[in-house]
Amino acid sequence: MGEESVDRSEGFGERLLGLLLDRARLLPPQLIAPLVAEEVTRIGGRDVSILLQDYAQELLVPLPGKKLHVSQPEPIIDSPAGRAFLRGGVVEVPQVPSGVRMFLPLLDGSDTVGVMALTLDAVGDDDRRLLSRLSGLVADMLVTKNAYTDQFFRARRREPMSVSAEIQWSLLPPMSMSLPQVEVAGILEPAYRIAGDSFDYALNDNILHVAVIDAMGHGLDAATMATVAIGAYRHARRVCISLAEKYAFMDDAIARQFGPDHFVTAQLMHVNIATGEMQLVNAGHPAPLLIRDGRVVQQLESATTLPVGFGGKEPRIREHTLQQGDRVLCYTDGIIEEHVNDGEQFGEERLIRCVNRLGEEPSHGLRADLRRLSHTLKRERRGRTSDDATLFMIEWHGGDADPLAVLD
């Protein structure tokens, strides 16, 4: 169908999106993606695919369904779909002998959950505006319907997953968040066997609240402890208490539930996204790395604090001030304690060298850079991840950005 024969006016676009929303409201989850494919044909589109990120964050996996174009999974690295996913922008690829294949990121807020791909005979500015709105609506519908089905989970799962990993994935916030003042992104390994590692974050007014934890042990015991720790952290955060009080609340919850022989290491942070001021409590974790201009400039040390559950004294808060463009990399001991080279530990020096080496290359954004670091570390460890390993990164852009500018 040629561009000249298809109505892509503003009024038609609004009617199309309204119709899609009205029909989707009562549809079962498995019919959402086929409905999208059906509606895309109204603007001359064809070969529609809905691609979701797999749990290992390596592939974009097509959803199956009637009227959908189901191809092989696309690698997130070095594919048009992957570029759209990582950059959060539309990628257009001319087709032979004619047509344009479009890859549109499916944005849930600022977190990209997947990519919608489709082919048009020709693409104009009206098409780009309409498809951008359509992809946003599709992302919202997928996230909403995900609560009612296992279909999307099964599509994203590429190998068997342990019960502990199921628990941890259900506990996590979105894997990334991007705002004018700050970005965050996280990765958990091994994706299908994770147990005691987790992270959480929330932005309340100008304060970014962050927790990175590592519960002792393996399997269900560690996952259960991590669940209690994150639950206690969220409860404490939501009643608006200080960083030291959050630590004490988590400490009491773990001690009461599991006794004196169990513990959780943790990093708790407050980052003022307007000023760059950061407060840190480090309870048994390796010190976070401060990255400036692509290189590690220091480890963010803090006063010694016992892990959560040991009944430690009130922690002393360490304060740091970030500069515009600074990144803070948090990681758990599974990253540096993996054994390589006949029993030698991977170590912090190797980690810092990897960070610095990648910092010499062009940045593709926080989420893409963190994924690249994760894959680099995995290769350096020869693919071994015998313990849970978490990477969590914060990038502060500066407080001058106007958050209301997106409304203009």
Coordinates of C-alpha atoms in Angstrom, one line a residue:
M1 CA 0.0 0.0 0.0
G2 CA 1.6 3.3 -1.1
E3 CA 1.9 6.3 1.2
E4 CA -0.4 8.4 -0.9
S5 CA -3.3 5.9 -0.4
V6 CA -3.1 5.8 3.4
D7 CA -4.8 8.4 5.7
R8 CA -2.1 9.4 8.2
S9 CA -3.6 12.8 9.2
E10 CA -3.6 14.0 12.8
G11 CA -7.3 13.3 13.2
F12 CA -6.9 9.8 11.9
G13 CA -4.0 9.2 14.2
E14 CA -6.0 10.2 17.2
R15 CA -8.9 8.0 16.2
L16 CA -6.5 5.1 15.6
L17 CA -4.9 5.4 19.0
G18 CA -8.3 5.9 20.7
L19 CA -9.7 2.8 19.0
L20 CA -6.7 0.7 20.0
L21 CA -7.0 1.8 23.6
D22 CA -10.7 1.1 23.7
R23 CA -10.3 -2.3 22.3
A24 CA -7.3 -3.3 24.3
R25 CA -8.9 -2.5 27.6
L26 CA -11.0 -5.7 27.6
L27 CA -8.8 -7.9 25.6
P28 CA -6.9 -10.8 27.2
P29 CA -3.1 -10.3 27.3
Q30 CA -2.3 -12.7 24.5
L31 CA -4.3 -10.7 22.0
I32 CA -2.7 -7.3 22.6
A33 CA 0.2 -7.8 20.2
P34 CA -2.0 -9.2 17.4
L35 CA -4.3 -6.3 17.9
V36 CA -1.4 -3.9 17.5
A37 CA -0.4 -5.7 14.3
E38 CA -3.9 -5.4 13.0
E39 CA -4.1 -1.7 13.7
V40 CA -0.7 -1.0 12.1
T41 CA -2.1 -2.3 8.8
R42 CA -4.5 0.7 8.8
I43 CA -1.5 3.0 8.2
G44 CA 0.0 0.7 5.6
G45 CA 2.4 -1.1 7.9
R46 CA 3.3 -4.8 7.6
D47 CA 5.5 -7.5 9.2
V48 CA 4.9 -6.2 12.7
S49 CA 7.1 -7.6 15.5
I50 CA 7.0 -7.0 19.2
L51 CA 10.4 -7.7 20.7
L52 CA 11.0 -7.9 24.5
Q53 CA 14.3 -7.9 26.3
D54 CA 15.4 -11.3 27.7
Y55 CA 16.4 -11.7 31.3
A56 CA 20.1 -11.9 30.6
Q57 CA 19.8 -8.5 28.7
E58 CA 21.5 -10.0 25.7
L59 CA 18.6 -10.5 23.2
L60 CA 15.4 -9.0 22.0
V61 CA 12.9 -11.8 21.7
P62 CA 9.8 -11.7 19.4
L63 CA 6.4 -12.3 21.0
P64 CA 4.5 -15.1 19.2
G65 CA 1.0 -14.5 18.0
K66 CA -1.4 -14.4 15.1
K67 CA -0.7 -11.6 12.6
L68 CA 2.7 -11.0 14.1
H69 CA 6.0 -11.4 12.2
V70 CA 8.0 -13.8 14.3
S71 CA 11.7 -14.0 13.4
Q72 CA 14.8 -15.0 15.2
P73 CA 15.8 -13.1 18.4
E74 CA 17.8 -10.0 17.7
P75 CA 21.1 -9.3 19.6
I76 CA 20.9 -6.2 21.7
I77 CA 24.5 -5.4 20.6
D78 CA 25.1 -4.7 16.9
S79 CA 21.5 -4.9 15.5
P80 CA 19.1 -2.1 14.4
A81 CA 16.6 -3.3 17.0
G82 CA 19.3 -3.2 19.7
R83 CA 20.3 0.3 18.7
A84 CA 16.7 1.5 19.1
F85 CA 16.5 -0.3 22.4
L86 CA 19.7 1.0 23.9
R87 CA 19.4 4.6 22.6
G88 CA 15.6 5.0 23.2
G89 CA 15.2 6.4 19.7
V90 CA 13.8 5.3 16.4
V91 CA 16.0 3.5 13.9
E92 CA 15.1 3.4 10.2
V93 CA 16.6 0.8 7.8
P94 CA 15.9 1.1 4.0
Q95 CA 14.7 -2.2 2.5
V96 CA 15.6 -3.8 -0.8
P97 CA 13.9 -3.3 -3.3
S98 CA 11.7 -0.7 -1.5
G99 CA 10.3 0.2 1.8
V100 CA 11.6 1.2 5.3
R101 CA 12.0 -1.1 8.3
M102 CA 11.3 0.9 11.4
F103 CA 12.4 0.0 14.9
L104 CA 10.6 1.9 17.7
P105 CA 11.6 1.7 21.4
L106 CA 8.8 0.7 23.7
L107 CA 9.3 3.1 26.6
D108 CA 7.7 2.5 30.0
G109 CA 8.4 5.9 31.3
S110 CA 12.1 6.1 30.7
D111 CA 12.7 2.4 30.9
T112 CA 12.8 0.6 27.5
V113 CA 11.0 -2.7 27.8
G114 CA 11.3 -3.7 24.1
V115 CA 11.1 -2.7 20.5
M116 CA 8.2 -2.6 18.0
A117 CA 9.4 -3.3 14.4
L118 CA 7.3 -2.7 11.2
T119 CA 7.8 -2.0 7.6
L120 CA 6.3 0.9 5.6
D121 CA 6.5 1.6 1.9
A122 CA 7.6 5.2 2.7
V123 CA 8.0 7.2 5.9
G124 CA 7.1 10.9 6.4
D125 CA 7.0 13.1 9.5
D126 CA 3.3 12.4 10.1
D127 CA 4.2 8.7 10.2
R128 CA 7.0 9.2 12.7
R129 CA 4.8 11.2 15.0
L130 CA 2.0 8.7 14.9
L131 CA 4.2 5.7 15.4
S132 CA 6.0 7.3 18.2
R133 CA 2.7 7.8 20.0
L134 CA 1.6 4.3 19.1
S135 CA 4.8 2.7 20.5
G136 CA 4.3 4.6 23.8
L137 CA 0.7 3.3 24.0
V138 CA 1.9 -0.3 23.2
A139 CA 4.5 -0.1 25.9
D140 CA 1.9 1.0 28.5
M141 CA -0.4 -1.8 27.4
L142 CA 2.3 -4.5 27.6
V143 CA 3.4 -3.4 31.1
T144 CA -0.2 -3.2 32.3
K145 CA -1.2 -6.6 30.9
N146 CA 2.0 -8.2 32.1
A147 CA 0.5 -8.3 35.6
Y148 CA -2.2 -10.7 34.3
T149 CA -0.2 -13.2 32.3
D150 CA 2.9 -15.4 32.1
Q151 CA 3.1 -15.1 28.3
F152 CA 5.5 -12.2 28.3
F153 CA 7.7 -13.8 31.0
R154 CA 7.9 -17.0 29.0
A155 CA 8.9 -15.2 25.9
R156 CA 11.7 -13.3 27.8
R157 CA 13.0 -16.5 29.5
R158 CA 15.7 -18.2 27.4
E159 CA 16.7 -20.9 29.8
P160 CA 15.3 -22.6 33.0
M161 CA 15.1 -20.2 35.9
S162 CA 15.5 -21.1 39.6
V163 CA 12.8 -20.4 42.1
S164 CA 15.1 -17.9 43.9
A165 CA 15.7 -16.0 40.6
E166 CA 11.9 -15.9 40.0
I167 CA 11.5 -14.3 43.5
Q168 CA 14.3 -11.8 42.8
W169 CA 13.0 -10.7 39.4
S170 CA 9.5 -10.1 40.8
L171 CA 11.1 -7.9 43.5
L172 CA 13.1 -5.6 41.2
P173 CA 12.2 -2.1 40.1
P174 CA 12.6 -1.2 36.4
M175 CA 16.2 -2.0 35.3
S176 CA 16.8 1.6 34.3
M177 CA 15.5 5.2 34.8
S178 CA 16.4 8.3 32.8
L179 CA 15.6 11.8 33.8
P180 CA 17.1 15.2 32.8
Q181 CA 19.1 15.4 36.1
V182 CA 19.9 11.7 36.7
E183 CA 20.1 8.2 35.2
V184 CA 20.3 4.8 36.8
A185 CA 20.8 1.3 35.5
G186 CA 21.4 -2.1 37.0
I187 CA 22.3 -5.6 35.9
L188 CA 22.1 -8.9 37.9
E189 CA 24.1 -12.0 37.1
P190 CA 23.6 -14.9 36.7
A191 CA 20.2 -13.8 35.4
Y192 CA 18.5 -17.3 35.7
R193 CA 20.1 -18.3 39.0
I194 CA 20.3 -15.1 41.0
A195 CA 19.5 -15.5 44.7
G196 CA 20.7 -13.0 47.3
D197 CA 21.6 -9.9 45.3
S198 CA 19.1 -7.2 44.7
F199 CA 18.8 -3.4 44.3
D200 CA 16.0 -0.9 44.7
Y201 CA 15.6 2.8 44.0
A202 CA 13.0 5.6 44.1
L203 CA 13.0 9.3 43.4
N204 CA 11.0 11.3 45.9
D205 CA 11.1 15.0 45.2
N206 CA 14.8 15.9 44.7
I207 CA 16.2 12.9 46.5
L208 CA 17.2 9.7 44.7
H209 CA 17.0 6.8 47.2
V210 CA 19.2 3.8 46.4
A211 CA 19.9 0.4 48.0
V212 CA 22.1 -2.3 46.8
I213 CA 22.1 -5.5 48.9
D214 CA 23.7 -9.0 49.0
A215 CA 22.1 -11.5 51.4
M216 CA 24.4 -14.2 52.7
G217 CA 24.2 -17.8 51.3
H218 CA 22.6 -19.2 48.2
G219 CA 19.3 -20.4 46.8
L220 CA 16.0 -19.9 48.5
D221 CA 17.4 -18.9 51.9
A222 CA 19.3 -16.0 50.4
A223 CA 16.3 -15.0 48.2
T224 CA 14.0 -15.0 51.3
M225 CA 16.5 -12.8 53.3
A226 CA 16.8 -10.4 50.3
T227 CA 13.0 -10.2 50.1
V228 CA 12.8 -9.2 53.8
A229 CA 15.7 -6.7 53.5
I230 CA 14.2 -5.0 50.4
G231 CA 10.7 -5.0 52.0
A232 CA 12.1 -3.4 55.2
Y233 CA 14.0 -0.9 53.2
R234 CA 11.0 0.2 51.2
H235 CA 8.9 0.5 54.3
A236 CA 11.5 2.6 56.0
R237 CA 11.9 4.8 52.8
R238 CA 8.1 5.4 52.6
V239 CA 7.8 6.7 56.1
C240 CA 10.4 9.3 55.3
I241 CA 13.1 8.5 57.8
S242 CA 16.9 9.2 57.7
L243 CA 19.5 7.1 56.0
A244 CA 20.8 6.0 59.4
E245 CA 17.3 5.0 60.5
K246 CA 16.8 3.0 57.3
Y247 CA 19.9 1.0 58.2
A248 CA 18.6 0.4 61.8
F249 CA 15.1 -0.6 60.5
M250 CA 16.6 -3.2 58.1
D251 CA 19.0 -4.4 60.7
D252 CA 16.2 -5.1 63.2
A253 CA 14.0 -6.8 60.5
I254 CA 16.8 -9.2 59.5
A255 CA 17.9 -10.0 63.1
R256 CA 14.3 -10.6 64.3
Q257 CA 13.4 -12.9 61.3
F258 CA 16.6 -14.8 60.9
G259 CA 18.6 -14.6 64.1
P260 CA 22.2 -13.5 64.9
D261 CA 24.0 -15.8 62.4
H262 CA 22.5 -14.3 59.3
F263 CA 23.3 -11.0 57.7
V264 CA 22.9 -8.8 54.5
T265 CA 25.6 -6.5 53.2
A266 CA 24.2 -3.2 51.9
Q267 CA 24.9 0.1 50.4
L268 CA 22.3 2.8 51.1
M269 CA 22.5 6.2 49.4
H270 CA 20.7 9.5 49.1
V271 CA 21.5 11.6 46.0
N272 CA 20.2 15.2 45.8
I273 CA 19.6 15.4 42.1
A274 CA 19.4 19.3 42.3
T275 CA 22.8 19.7 44.0
G276 CA 24.8 16.5 43.4
E277 CA 25.2 16.0 47.2
M278 CA 25.4 12.3 48.1
Q279 CA 25.1 10.6 51.4
L280 CA 26.4 7.0 51.8
V281 CA 26.2 4.2 54.3
N282 CA 28.3 1.2 53.3
A283 CA 27.5 -1.8 55.4
G284 CA 30.0 -4.5 54.3
H285 CA 30.0 -3.9 50.5
P286 CA 33.1 -3.1 48.4
A287 CA 33.4 0.7 48.1
P288 CA 31.6 2.3 45.1
L289 CA 33.7 3.7 42.3
L290 CA 33.5 7.4 41.3
I291 CA 34.0 7.7 37.5
R292 CA 34.8 11.1 36.1
D293 CA 35.4 11.7 32.4
G294 CA 35.5 7.9 31.8
R295 CA 38.1 7.0 34.4
V296 CA 37.9 5.9 38.0
V297 CA 39.1 8.7 40.1
Q298 CA 38.5 7.3 43.6
Q299 CA 36.8 4.7 45.7
L300 CA 34.0 6.3 47.8
E301 CA 35.1 5.1 51.2
S302 CA 32.9 5.4 54.2
A303 CA 33.1 4.7 58.0
T304 CA 33.1 1.0 58.9
T305 CA 29.5 -0.2 59.4
L306 CA 28.5 -3.8 60.2
P307 CA 26.3 -5.7 57.8
V308 CA 22.5 -5.5 58.3
G309 CA 21.4 -8.0 60.9
F310 CA 24.4 -7.9 63.2
G311 CA 23.0 -5.1 65.5
G312 CA 25.6 -2.5 64.6
K313 CA 25.7 0.9 66.1
E314 CA 24.2 3.9 64.3
P315 CA 26.2 4.3 61.2
R316 CA 28.2 7.5 60.4
I317 CA 27.1 9.0 57.2
R318 CA 29.8 9.8 54.6
E319 CA 29.0 12.7 52.3
H320 CA 30.4 13.3 48.8
T321 CA 29.6 15.9 46.2
L322 CA 29.2 14.9 42.6
Q323 CA 30.3 17.0 39.6
Q324 CA 28.2 17.2 36.5
G325 CA 28.6 14.0 34.4
D326 CA 30.0 11.9 37.3
R327 CA 29.1 8.3 37.5
V328 CA 29.0 6.1 40.6
L329 CA 29.4 2.4 40.1
C330 CA 28.2 0.1 42.9
Y331 CA 29.0 -3.6 42.7
T332 CA 28.7 -6.7 44.9
D333 CA 31.6 -9.0 45.9
G334 CA 30.6 -11.6 43.3
I335 CA 32.2 -9.3 40.7
I336 CA 35.6 -9.1 42.3
E337 CA 35.8 -12.4 44.2
E338 CA 35.4 -14.7 41.2
H339 CA 38.4 -16.9 40.9
V340 CA 40.5 -16.7 37.7
N341 CA 44.0 -17.9 36.8
D342 CA 44.3 -20.9 39.0
G343 CA 42.6 -19.6 42.0
E344 CA 43.5 -15.9 41.9
Q345 CA 40.6 -13.5 42.6
F346 CA 39.5 -11.2 39.9
G347 CA 40.0 -8.2 42.2
E348 CA 39.3 -4.5 42.3
E349 CA 42.3 -3.6 40.2
R350 CA 41.1 -5.6 37.2
L351 CA 37.6 -4.1 37.6
I352 CA 39.0 -0.6 37.6
R353 CA 41.2 -1.4 34.5
C354 CA 38.1 -2.6 32.7
V355 CA 36.1 0.5 33.6
N356 CA 39.0 2.8 32.4
R357 CA 39.5 0.9 29.2
L358 CA 35.8 1.2 28.3
G359 CA 35.9 4.9 29.3
E360 CA 38.3 5.5 26.4
E361 CA 35.6 4.5 23.9
P362 CA 32.6 6.6 22.9
S363 CA 29.7 6.5 25.3
H364 CA 26.4 5.2 24.1
G365 CA 24.5 6.2 27.2
L366 CA 24.5 4.8 30.7
R367 CA 22.4 1.7 30.1
A368 CA 24.4 0.7 27.0
D369 CA 27.7 1.4 28.7
L370 CA 26.8 -0.6 31.8
R371 CA 25.8 -3.6 29.7
R372 CA 29.0 -3.3 27.8
L373 CA 30.9 -3.3 31.1
S374 CA 29.0 -6.4 32.3
H375 CA 29.8 -8.3 29.1
T376 CA 33.5 -7.2 29.3
L377 CA 33.7 -8.4 32.9
K378 CA 32.1 -11.7 32.0
R379 CA 34.7 -12.3 29.2
E380 CA 37.5 -11.3 31.6
R381 CA 36.2 -13.9 34.0
R382 CA 36.0 -16.4 31.2
G383 CA 32.2 -16.6 31.5
R384 CA 32.3 -17.7 35.1
T385 CA 29.8 -16.3 37.6
S386 CA 29.8 -18.7 40.5
D387 CA 28.3 -16.2 43.0
D388 CA 25.7 -13.5 42.5
A389 CA 27.1 -10.4 40.9
T390 CA 25.4 -7.0 40.7
L391 CA 26.3 -3.8 38.9
F392 CA 24.4 -0.6 39.6
M393 CA 25.3 2.7 38.2
I394 CA 24.2 6.3 38.8
E395 CA 25.0 9.2 36.5
W396 CA 24.3 12.8 37.7
H397 CA 23.8 15.2 34.8
G398 CA 23.5 18.3 36.9
G399 CA 20.7 20.2 38.6
D400 CA 20.2 22.9 36.0
A401 CA 17.9 20.9 33.8
D402 CA 14.3 21.9 34.0
P403 CA 12.1 18.8 34.6
L404 CA 9.1 20.6 33.3
A405 CA 10.7 21.2 30.0
V406 CA 9.3 17.8 28.8
L407 CA 5.9 19.3 29.1
D408 CA 6.6 22.2 26.7

